[in-house]
Amino acid sequence: MAIRLEVTPKITTNFKSRHILSLDQFTPVSLRKLFETTDRIIKLLKRKSPLEILKRSVITLLFFEPSTRTFGSFSSAIKRLGGQTIDLLDPEKTTSFVKGESLKDTMQVLGTYSDIIIIRHPEKGFVQKAAAVSPVPVISGGEGAGEHPTQALYDTFTLYQKFGKLSHLKGLVLGDALYSRSIHSFIKALSLFPKDVIYLFSPPGLEISYDFERKLHGKIKLVRITRENEIPEDCNFWYTNRIQKERFKSRSVYEKALKDFPVITPELLAKKGNRDMIILDPLPRVGNIDIRVDSDPRSLYLTKQLENGVYIRMALVSLILGKI
Ligand code: NCD
């Protein structure tokens, strides 16, 4: 069966009935539409009356990997809109996958019970396979070391809120750029806009792959650095993500990388930061940001960035269901 993403055009302003699998589907126009809708949702939430945009809608959360924020914020987003969820956590133990039911049958069943299926899975390509046999739209909640599109949608929304643009930005990306799906989608999102520059600071062996970089076709300038001294002092943002422990095949490689992992500390900020920058992390934070940085007003990872995860997901599901 043909995989729909490959044969359908990019999303412009019409999100209705579309799968959300990769940042490759997005354009500056679709991001603007999503951000405008998110601003509308934020305004609607200030009213006293409960929202009924998703009244009578049911959305399935099919999560094969652990999740706090993606599961929690989608669930919160749907419920704040008056919708309901079917929560299938650890489905390889808790659903008929155990009995050998095929993916096609599973999607047919869940697509009969619900209007969207949100999937997180450890294998790159799985969500696309599921979308190809799904009777309803599928949203990726992150797959393997591939992509995490909805994460990038709210990371870039947070940048946009601060700077009013997504072009001409200079940023530092710290951490596991080889395995972090959040970093992959984030870089793809920024590559949609002109004149952004990203400095990449990863431990040896966890640099972004040349294959990934080649597929960006030079649309964004990536500068690989290996020492703190090379961090420019005029970055608009620092974006970090933890070492993706679960993706390592060898414990010794993991331990070595952990030792060399760049950590955001108040000292590093004092040396290389500036007043107007912001600090983002998709979280969980696992040793990659010193907790003393949390109270710094430039740190948005436990405040604005998190909130935006709910708002962007509210806008996204409403648009896909044609309810807003
Ligand atoms: C990210 C993920 O699952 O890829 N988490 C998230 O959804 N906020 C980042 C991570 O696990 O490090």
mmCIF file of C-alpha atoms and ligand atoms in Angstrom:
data_model
loop_
_atom_site.group_PDB
_atom_site.id
_atom_site.type_symbol
_atom_site.label_atom_id
_atom_site.label_comp_id
_atom_site.label_asym_id
_atom_site.label_seq_id
_atom_site.Cartn_x
_atom_site.Cartn_y
_atom_site.Cartn_z
ATOM 1 C CA MET A 1 0.000 0.000 0.000
ATOM 2 C CA ALA A 2 1.342 3.465 -0.941
ATOM 3 C CA ILE A 3 2.348 5.606 1.983
ATOM 4 C CA ARG A 4 0.145 8.669 1.870
ATOM 5 C CA LEU A 5 2.717 11.184 3.042
ATOM 6 C CA GLU A 6 4.871 10.587 -0.019
ATOM 7 C CA VAL A 7 2.128 11.271 -2.493
ATOM 8 C CA THR A 8 0.250 14.114 -0.831
ATOM 9 C CA PRO A 9 1.337 17.746 -1.164
ATOM 10 C CA LYS A 10 2.653 19.768 1.730
ATOM 11 C CA ILE A 11 0.194 21.257 4.172
ATOM 12 C CA THR A 12 -0.600 24.893 3.391
ATOM 13 C CA THR A 13 -3.528 26.390 5.276
ATOM 14 C CA ASN A 14 -5.781 23.330 5.185
ATOM 15 C CA PHE A 15 -4.962 20.839 7.949
ATOM 16 C CA LYS A 16 -8.302 19.006 7.721
ATOM 17 C CA SER A 17 -7.932 15.196 7.718
ATOM 18 C CA ARG A 18 -4.128 15.379 7.341
ATOM 19 C CA HIS A 19 -1.642 13.081 9.021
ATOM 20 C CA ILE A 20 1.146 14.823 10.957
ATOM 21 C CA LEU A 21 4.262 12.671 10.569
ATOM 22 C CA SER A 22 7.210 14.922 9.770
ATOM 23 C CA LEU A 23 8.322 18.523 9.552
ATOM 24 C CA ASP A 24 8.864 17.787 5.855
ATOM 25 C CA GLN A 25 5.124 18.353 5.418
ATOM 26 C CA PHE A 26 5.278 21.910 6.747
ATOM 27 C CA THR A 27 5.809 25.281 5.095
ATOM 28 C CA PRO A 28 6.078 28.787 6.561
ATOM 29 C CA VAL A 29 2.416 29.215 5.553
ATOM 30 C CA SER A 30 1.236 26.147 7.489
ATOM 31 C CA LEU A 31 3.231 27.195 10.547
ATOM 32 C CA ARG A 32 1.710 30.666 10.412
ATOM 33 C CA LYS A 33 -1.784 29.149 10.196
ATOM 34 C CA LEU A 34 -1.068 26.900 13.172
ATOM 35 C CA PHE A 35 0.402 29.756 15.240
ATOM 36 C CA GLU A 36 -2.566 32.043 14.472
ATOM 37 C CA THR A 37 -4.957 29.286 15.512
ATOM 38 C CA THR A 38 -2.922 28.734 18.679
ATOM 39 C CA ASP A 39 -3.197 32.449 19.515
ATOM 40 C CA ARG A 40 -6.979 32.153 19.038
ATOM 41 C CA ILE A 41 -7.098 29.158 21.373
ATOM 42 C CA ILE A 42 -5.072 31.040 24.010
ATOM 43 C CA LYS A 43 -7.621 33.876 23.832
ATOM 44 C CA LEU A 44 -10.568 31.463 24.032
ATOM 45 C CA LEU A 45 -9.090 29.867 27.141
ATOM 46 C CA LYS A 46 -9.271 33.217 28.938
ATOM 47 C CA ARG A 47 -13.103 33.086 28.750
ATOM 48 C CA LYS A 48 -14.977 31.648 31.684
ATOM 49 C CA SER A 49 -17.145 29.139 29.803
ATOM 50 C CA PRO A 50 -15.668 25.702 29.027
ATOM 51 C CA LEU A 51 -14.657 25.062 25.416
ATOM 52 C CA GLU A 52 -16.769 22.633 23.406
ATOM 53 C CA ILE A 53 -14.727 22.595 20.194
ATOM 54 C CA LEU A 54 -14.116 18.839 20.475
ATOM 55 C CA LYS A 55 -17.453 17.946 22.045
ATOM 56 C CA ARG A 56 -18.376 14.442 20.786
ATOM 57 C CA SER A 57 -14.811 13.884 19.456
ATOM 58 C CA VAL A 58 -12.727 10.955 20.673
ATOM 59 C CA ILE A 59 -8.976 10.677 20.139
ATOM 60 C CA THR A 60 -6.825 7.581 20.724
ATOM 61 C CA LEU A 61 -3.420 7.819 22.380
ATOM 62 C CA LEU A 62 -1.462 4.727 21.340
ATOM 63 C CA PHE A 63 1.885 4.933 23.109
ATOM 64 C CA PHE A 64 4.448 2.147 22.705
ATOM 65 C CA GLU A 65 7.140 4.167 24.539
ATOM 66 C CA PRO A 66 7.083 5.954 27.898
ATOM 67 C CA SER A 67 5.847 9.532 27.864
ATOM 68 C CA THR A 68 5.059 12.255 30.375
ATOM 69 C CA ARG A 69 4.703 15.451 28.347
ATOM 70 C CA THR A 70 3.487 14.262 24.948
ATOM 71 C CA PHE A 71 0.884 11.928 26.441
ATOM 72 C CA GLY A 72 -0.064 14.324 29.231
ATOM 73 C CA SER A 73 -0.269 17.441 27.107
ATOM 74 C CA PHE A 74 -2.251 15.825 24.282
ATOM 75 C CA SER A 75 -4.629 14.411 26.883
ATOM 76 C CA SER A 76 -4.916 17.806 28.562
ATOM 77 C CA ALA A 77 -5.363 19.576 25.198
ATOM 78 C CA ILE A 78 -8.180 17.253 24.107
ATOM 79 C CA LYS A 79 -9.969 17.455 27.466
ATOM 80 C CA ARG A 80 -9.667 21.244 27.656
ATOM 81 C CA LEU A 81 -11.442 21.324 24.280
ATOM 82 C CA GLY A 82 -14.286 19.155 25.579
ATOM 83 C CA GLY A 83 -13.119 15.955 23.866
ATOM 84 C CA GLN A 84 -12.461 12.447 25.181
ATOM 85 C CA THR A 85 -9.494 10.115 24.903
ATOM 86 C CA ILE A 86 -8.897 6.375 24.606
ATOM 87 C CA ASP A 87 -5.614 5.779 26.423
ATOM 88 C CA LEU A 88 -3.593 2.783 25.229
ATOM 89 C CA LEU A 89 -0.281 2.749 27.065
ATOM 90 C CA ASP A 90 2.273 0.020 26.520
ATOM 91 C CA PRO A 91 -0.003 -1.612 23.895
ATOM 92 C CA GLU A 92 2.387 -4.499 23.246
ATOM 93 C CA LYS A 93 1.394 -5.763 26.699
ATOM 94 C CA THR A 94 -2.109 -4.377 27.081
ATOM 95 C CA THR A 95 -3.850 -4.752 23.695
ATOM 96 C CA SER A 96 -4.487 -7.479 21.111
ATOM 97 C CA PHE A 97 -0.990 -6.879 19.693
ATOM 98 C CA VAL A 98 -0.098 -9.547 22.287
ATOM 99 C CA LYS A 99 -2.385 -11.958 20.489
ATOM 100 C CA GLY A 100 -0.782 -11.158 17.124
ATOM 101 C CA GLU A 101 -3.390 -8.763 15.727
ATOM 102 C CA SER A 102 -2.063 -6.973 12.641
ATOM 103 C CA LEU A 103 -1.345 -3.252 12.535
ATOM 104 C CA LYS A 104 -3.925 -2.842 9.766
ATOM 105 C CA ASP A 105 -6.707 -4.450 11.810
ATOM 106 C CA THR A 106 -5.693 -2.493 14.906
ATOM 107 C CA MET A 107 -5.847 0.811 13.025
ATOM 108 C CA GLN A 108 -9.196 -0.125 11.487
ATOM 109 C CA VAL A 109 -10.625 -0.868 14.941
ATOM 110 C CA LEU A 110 -9.200 2.246 16.628
ATOM 111 C CA GLY A 111 -10.235 4.366 13.644
ATOM 112 C CA THR A 112 -13.801 3.145 14.114
ATOM 113 C CA TYR A 113 -13.783 4.165 17.776
ATOM 114 C CA SER A 114 -12.001 7.501 17.406
ATOM 115 C CA ASP A 115 -11.400 10.472 15.103
ATOM 116 C CA ILE A 116 -7.592 10.792 15.328
ATOM 117 C CA ILE A 117 -4.929 8.297 16.451
ATOM 118 C CA ILE A 118 -1.782 9.690 18.095
ATOM 119 C CA ILE A 119 1.114 7.222 18.061
ATOM 120 C CA ARG A 120 4.505 7.071 19.757
ATOM 121 C CA HIS A 121 6.775 4.183 18.796
ATOM 122 C CA PRO A 122 10.486 3.245 19.151
ATOM 123 C CA GLU A 123 10.892 2.295 15.482
ATOM 124 C CA LYS A 124 11.568 4.900 12.804
ATOM 125 C CA GLY A 125 8.965 4.529 10.049
ATOM 126 C CA PHE A 126 6.335 2.794 12.186
ATOM 127 C CA VAL A 127 3.985 5.781 12.447
ATOM 128 C CA GLN A 128 4.101 6.254 8.701
ATOM 129 C CA LYS A 129 3.237 2.562 8.222
ATOM 130 C CA ALA A 130 0.332 2.940 10.627
ATOM 131 C CA ALA A 131 -0.891 6.072 8.833
ATOM 132 C CA ALA A 132 -0.876 4.213 5.515
ATOM 133 C CA VAL A 133 -3.487 1.746 6.820
ATOM 134 C CA SER A 134 -5.465 4.137 9.009
ATOM 135 C CA PRO A 135 -9.012 5.236 8.216
ATOM 136 C CA VAL A 136 -8.486 8.412 10.312
ATOM 137 C CA PRO A 137 -5.680 10.983 10.620
ATOM 138 C CA VAL A 138 -2.577 9.912 12.509
ATOM 139 C CA ILE A 139 -0.316 12.256 14.489
ATOM 140 C CA SER A 140 3.204 11.189 15.394
ATOM 141 C CA GLY A 141 3.970 11.542 19.079
ATOM 142 C CA GLY A 142 7.628 10.786 18.294
ATOM 143 C CA GLU A 143 9.227 7.763 16.721
ATOM 144 C CA GLY A 144 12.610 6.267 17.536
ATOM 145 C CA ALA A 145 15.546 8.488 16.697
ATOM 146 C CA GLY A 146 13.578 9.901 13.772
ATOM 147 C CA GLU A 147 11.287 12.855 14.330
ATOM 148 C CA HIS A 148 9.004 14.399 16.923
ATOM 149 C CA PRO A 149 7.027 16.873 14.838
ATOM 150 C CA THR A 150 4.601 18.266 17.430
ATOM 151 C CA GLN A 151 7.522 18.977 19.762
ATOM 152 C CA ALA A 152 9.131 21.192 17.103
ATOM 153 C CA LEU A 153 5.803 22.923 16.481
ATOM 154 C CA TYR A 154 5.684 24.240 20.024
ATOM 155 C CA ASP A 155 9.428 24.805 20.331
ATOM 156 C CA THR A 156 9.294 27.109 17.304
ATOM 157 C CA PHE A 157 6.061 28.711 18.565
ATOM 158 C CA THR A 158 7.919 29.572 21.786
ATOM 159 C CA LEU A 159 10.754 31.129 19.751
ATOM 160 C CA TYR A 160 8.217 33.024 17.655
ATOM 161 C CA GLN A 161 6.491 34.403 20.752
ATOM 162 C CA LYS A 162 9.800 35.785 21.970
ATOM 163 C CA PHE A 163 11.367 37.107 18.744
ATOM 164 C CA GLY A 164 8.333 37.665 16.461
ATOM 165 C CA LYS A 165 10.129 35.819 13.637
ATOM 166 C CA LEU A 166 11.737 32.485 12.807
ATOM 167 C CA SER A 167 14.286 33.816 10.329
ATOM 168 C CA HIS A 168 17.656 35.480 10.982
ATOM 169 C CA LEU A 169 18.029 33.678 14.310
ATOM 170 C CA LYS A 170 21.267 32.386 15.753
ATOM 171 C CA GLY A 171 21.059 29.443 18.123
ATOM 172 C CA LEU A 172 23.070 26.868 19.998
ATOM 173 C CA VAL A 173 21.865 23.256 20.055
ATOM 174 C CA LEU A 174 23.528 21.207 22.774
ATOM 175 C CA GLY A 175 23.374 17.486 23.296
ATOM 176 C CA ASP A 176 22.621 14.241 21.571
ATOM 177 C CA ALA A 177 21.983 15.406 18.012
ATOM 178 C CA LEU A 178 22.458 11.886 16.656
ATOM 179 C CA TYR A 179 19.554 10.242 18.461
ATOM 180 C CA SER A 180 17.337 13.145 19.582
ATOM 181 C CA ARG A 181 14.196 13.198 17.474
ATOM 182 C CA SER A 182 13.305 16.545 19.046
ATOM 183 C CA ILE A 183 16.535 18.103 17.769
ATOM 184 C CA HIS A 184 15.915 16.629 14.307
ATOM 185 C CA SER A 185 12.426 18.092 13.984
ATOM 186 C CA PHE A 186 13.535 21.406 15.502
ATOM 187 C CA ILE A 187 16.329 21.842 12.950
ATOM 188 C CA LYS A 188 13.992 20.869 10.108
ATOM 189 C CA ALA A 189 11.457 23.447 11.315
ATOM 190 C CA LEU A 190 14.016 26.256 11.369
ATOM 191 C CA SER A 191 15.346 25.239 7.966
ATOM 192 C CA LEU A 192 12.014 26.416 6.516
ATOM 193 C CA PHE A 193 13.065 30.006 7.226
ATOM 194 C CA PRO A 194 15.914 32.039 5.722
ATOM 195 C CA LYS A 195 19.194 32.977 7.346
ATOM 196 C CA ASP A 196 19.065 30.940 10.532
ATOM 197 C CA VAL A 197 22.372 29.654 11.896
ATOM 198 C CA ILE A 198 22.662 26.804 14.379
ATOM 199 C CA TYR A 199 25.826 25.977 16.309
ATOM 200 C CA LEU A 200 25.790 22.289 17.204
ATOM 201 C CA PHE A 201 27.700 21.215 20.305
ATOM 202 C CA SER A 202 27.512 17.435 20.854
ATOM 203 C CA PRO A 203 29.723 14.891 22.610
ATOM 204 C CA PRO A 204 32.004 12.968 20.214
ATOM 205 C CA GLY A 205 30.016 10.235 18.502
ATOM 206 C CA LEU A 206 26.675 11.980 19.048
ATOM 207 C CA GLU A 207 26.994 14.641 16.360
ATOM 208 C CA ILE A 208 24.168 15.101 13.896
ATOM 209 C CA SER A 209 24.574 12.628 11.043
ATOM 210 C CA TYR A 210 25.922 13.822 7.698
ATOM 211 C CA ASP A 211 23.037 11.998 6.046
ATOM 212 C CA PHE A 212 20.544 14.132 8.002
ATOM 213 C CA GLU A 213 22.475 17.295 7.150
ATOM 214 C CA ARG A 214 22.663 16.425 3.449
ATOM 215 C CA LYS A 215 18.871 16.096 3.276
ATOM 216 C CA LEU A 216 18.500 19.683 4.500
ATOM 217 C CA HIS A 217 19.996 20.783 1.133
ATOM 218 C CA GLY A 218 21.845 23.689 2.715
ATOM 219 C CA LYS A 219 18.610 25.423 3.719
ATOM 220 C CA ILE A 220 20.058 26.151 7.141
ATOM 221 C CA LYS A 221 23.620 26.881 8.181
ATOM 222 C CA LEU A 222 24.871 24.283 10.665
ATOM 223 C CA VAL A 223 28.185 24.905 12.420
ATOM 224 C CA ARG A 224 29.626 21.952 14.308
ATOM 225 C CA ILE A 225 31.642 22.968 17.377
ATOM 226 C CA THR A 226 33.552 20.865 19.892
ATOM 227 C CA ARG A 227 34.528 23.274 22.690
ATOM 228 C CA GLU A 228 32.748 25.736 24.970
ATOM 229 C CA ASN A 229 35.073 28.492 23.745
ATOM 230 C CA GLU A 230 33.521 28.238 20.287
ATOM 231 C CA ILE A 231 29.998 29.142 21.526
ATOM 232 C CA PRO A 232 29.094 32.565 20.106
ATOM 233 C CA GLU A 233 27.978 35.087 22.716
ATOM 234 C CA ASP A 234 25.095 36.518 20.681
ATOM 235 C CA CYS A 235 22.779 33.493 20.389
ATOM 236 C CA ASN A 236 19.030 34.080 20.430
ATOM 237 C CA PHE A 237 18.461 30.690 21.998
ATOM 238 C CA TRP A 238 20.125 27.681 23.540
ATOM 239 C CA TYR A 239 18.272 24.402 22.916
ATOM 240 C CA THR A 240 19.369 21.309 24.785
ATOM 241 C CA ASN A 241 18.180 17.708 24.950
ATOM 242 C CA ARG A 242 19.353 14.899 27.229
ATOM 243 C CA ILE A 243 21.434 11.956 26.099
ATOM 244 C CA GLN A 244 18.988 9.429 24.583
ATOM 245 C CA LYS A 245 20.117 6.535 26.773
ATOM 246 C CA GLU A 246 17.555 4.064 25.459
ATOM 247 C CA ARG A 247 18.924 4.282 21.894
ATOM 248 C CA PHE A 248 22.484 3.112 22.730
ATOM 249 C CA LYS A 249 23.633 -0.356 21.777
ATOM 250 C CA SER A 250 26.778 -0.242 23.932
ATOM 251 C CA ARG A 251 26.971 0.776 27.577
ATOM 252 C CA SER A 252 30.597 1.914 27.304
ATOM 253 C CA VAL A 253 29.809 4.230 24.381
ATOM 254 C CA TYR A 254 26.931 5.663 26.439
ATOM 255 C CA GLU A 255 29.130 6.230 29.489
ATOM 256 C CA LYS A 256 31.860 7.920 27.486
ATOM 257 C CA ALA A 257 29.323 10.224 25.800
ATOM 258 C CA LEU A 258 27.763 11.045 29.168
ATOM 259 C CA LYS A 259 31.143 12.139 30.506
ATOM 260 C CA ASP A 260 31.631 14.552 27.606
ATOM 261 C CA PHE A 261 28.058 15.839 27.624
ATOM 262 C CA PRO A 262 27.778 19.658 27.547
ATOM 263 C CA VAL A 263 25.792 20.860 30.561
ATOM 264 C CA ILE A 264 24.104 24.263 30.859
ATOM 265 C CA THR A 265 25.283 25.852 34.112
ATOM 266 C CA PRO A 266 25.040 29.384 35.532
ATOM 267 C CA GLU A 267 28.804 29.632 34.941
ATOM 268 C CA LEU A 268 28.502 28.775 31.240
ATOM 269 C CA LEU A 269 25.623 31.235 30.910
ATOM 270 C CA ALA A 270 27.682 33.963 32.579
ATOM 271 C CA LYS A 271 30.537 33.274 30.185
ATOM 272 C CA LYS A 272 28.695 32.719 26.900
ATOM 273 C CA GLY A 273 25.073 33.847 27.361
ATOM 274 C CA ASN A 274 23.437 37.214 26.843
ATOM 275 C CA ARG A 275 20.462 39.084 28.303
ATOM 276 C CA ASP A 276 17.952 38.564 25.483
ATOM 277 C CA MET A 277 18.384 34.862 24.779
ATOM 278 C CA ILE A 278 16.043 32.056 25.857
ATOM 279 C CA ILE A 279 16.767 28.493 26.980
ATOM 280 C CA LEU A 280 14.634 25.607 25.699
ATOM 281 C CA ASP A 281 14.597 21.872 26.411
ATOM 282 C CA PRO A 282 11.897 19.405 25.299
ATOM 283 C CA LEU A 283 12.523 17.601 28.619
ATOM 284 C CA PRO A 284 13.014 15.349 30.505
ATOM 285 C CA ARG A 285 16.093 17.128 31.822
ATOM 286 C CA VAL A 286 18.539 14.459 32.940
ATOM 287 C CA GLY A 287 21.739 16.150 34.010
ATOM 288 C CA ASN A 288 21.882 18.384 30.920
ATOM 289 C CA ILE A 289 20.787 21.559 32.745
ATOM 290 C CA ASP A 290 21.992 22.485 36.220
ATOM 291 C CA ILE A 291 18.927 23.074 38.414
ATOM 292 C CA ARG A 292 20.339 26.470 39.423
ATOM 293 C CA VAL A 293 19.454 27.631 35.913
ATOM 294 C CA ASP A 294 15.724 26.992 36.496
ATOM 295 C CA SER A 295 15.087 30.290 38.253
ATOM 296 C CA ASP A 296 16.828 32.298 35.521
ATOM 297 C CA PRO A 297 14.134 34.319 33.664
ATOM 298 C CA ARG A 298 15.639 33.188 30.345
ATOM 299 C CA SER A 299 14.758 29.540 31.151
ATOM 300 C CA LEU A 300 11.424 28.698 29.523
ATOM 301 C CA TYR A 301 11.579 24.885 29.625
ATOM 302 C CA LEU A 302 9.525 24.533 32.808
ATOM 303 C CA THR A 303 7.135 27.407 32.067
ATOM 304 C CA LYS A 304 6.208 28.927 28.665
ATOM 305 C CA GLN A 305 7.563 26.082 26.536
ATOM 306 C CA LEU A 306 5.555 23.499 28.482
ATOM 307 C CA GLU A 307 2.332 25.553 28.369
ATOM 308 C CA ASN A 308 2.747 26.038 24.647
ATOM 309 C CA GLY A 309 2.818 22.261 24.229
ATOM 310 C CA VAL A 310 -0.813 22.145 25.326
ATOM 311 C CA TYR A 311 -1.896 25.176 23.257
ATOM 312 C CA ILE A 312 -0.226 24.054 20.017
ATOM 313 C CA ARG A 313 -1.715 20.567 20.379
ATOM 314 C CA MET A 314 -5.164 22.078 21.034
ATOM 315 C CA ALA A 315 -4.872 24.059 17.808
ATOM 316 C CA LEU A 316 -3.519 21.117 15.828
ATOM 317 C CA VAL A 317 -6.245 18.605 16.693
ATOM 318 C CA SER A 318 -8.971 21.249 16.182
ATOM 319 C CA LEU A 319 -7.613 22.063 12.720
ATOM 320 C CA ILE A 320 -7.269 18.397 11.700
ATOM 321 C CA LEU A 321 -10.862 17.741 12.708
ATOM 322 C CA GLY A 322 -12.021 20.894 10.908
ATOM 323 C CA LYS A 323 -13.533 22.290 14.103
ATOM 324 C CA ILE A 324 -11.894 25.716 14.122
HETATM 325 C C1 NCD B 1 11.294 13.981 24.035
HETATM 326 C C2 NCD B 1 11.106 12.669 23.306
HETATM 327 O O1 NCD B 1 10.320 11.807 23.730
HETATM 328 O O2 NCD B 1 11.728 12.540 22.270
HETATM 329 N N1 NCD B 1 10.399 14.132 25.108
HETATM 330 C C3 NCD B 1 9.224 14.813 24.919
HETATM 331 O O3 NCD B 1 8.349 14.345 24.237
HETATM 332 N N2 NCD B 1 9.089 16.002 25.495
HETATM 333 C C4 NCD B 1 12.695 14.232 24.467
HETATM 334 C C5 NCD B 1 13.399 13.189 25.273
HETATM 335 O O4 NCD B 1 12.856 12.138 25.616
HETATM 336 O O5 NCD B 1 14.561 13.442 25.589
#
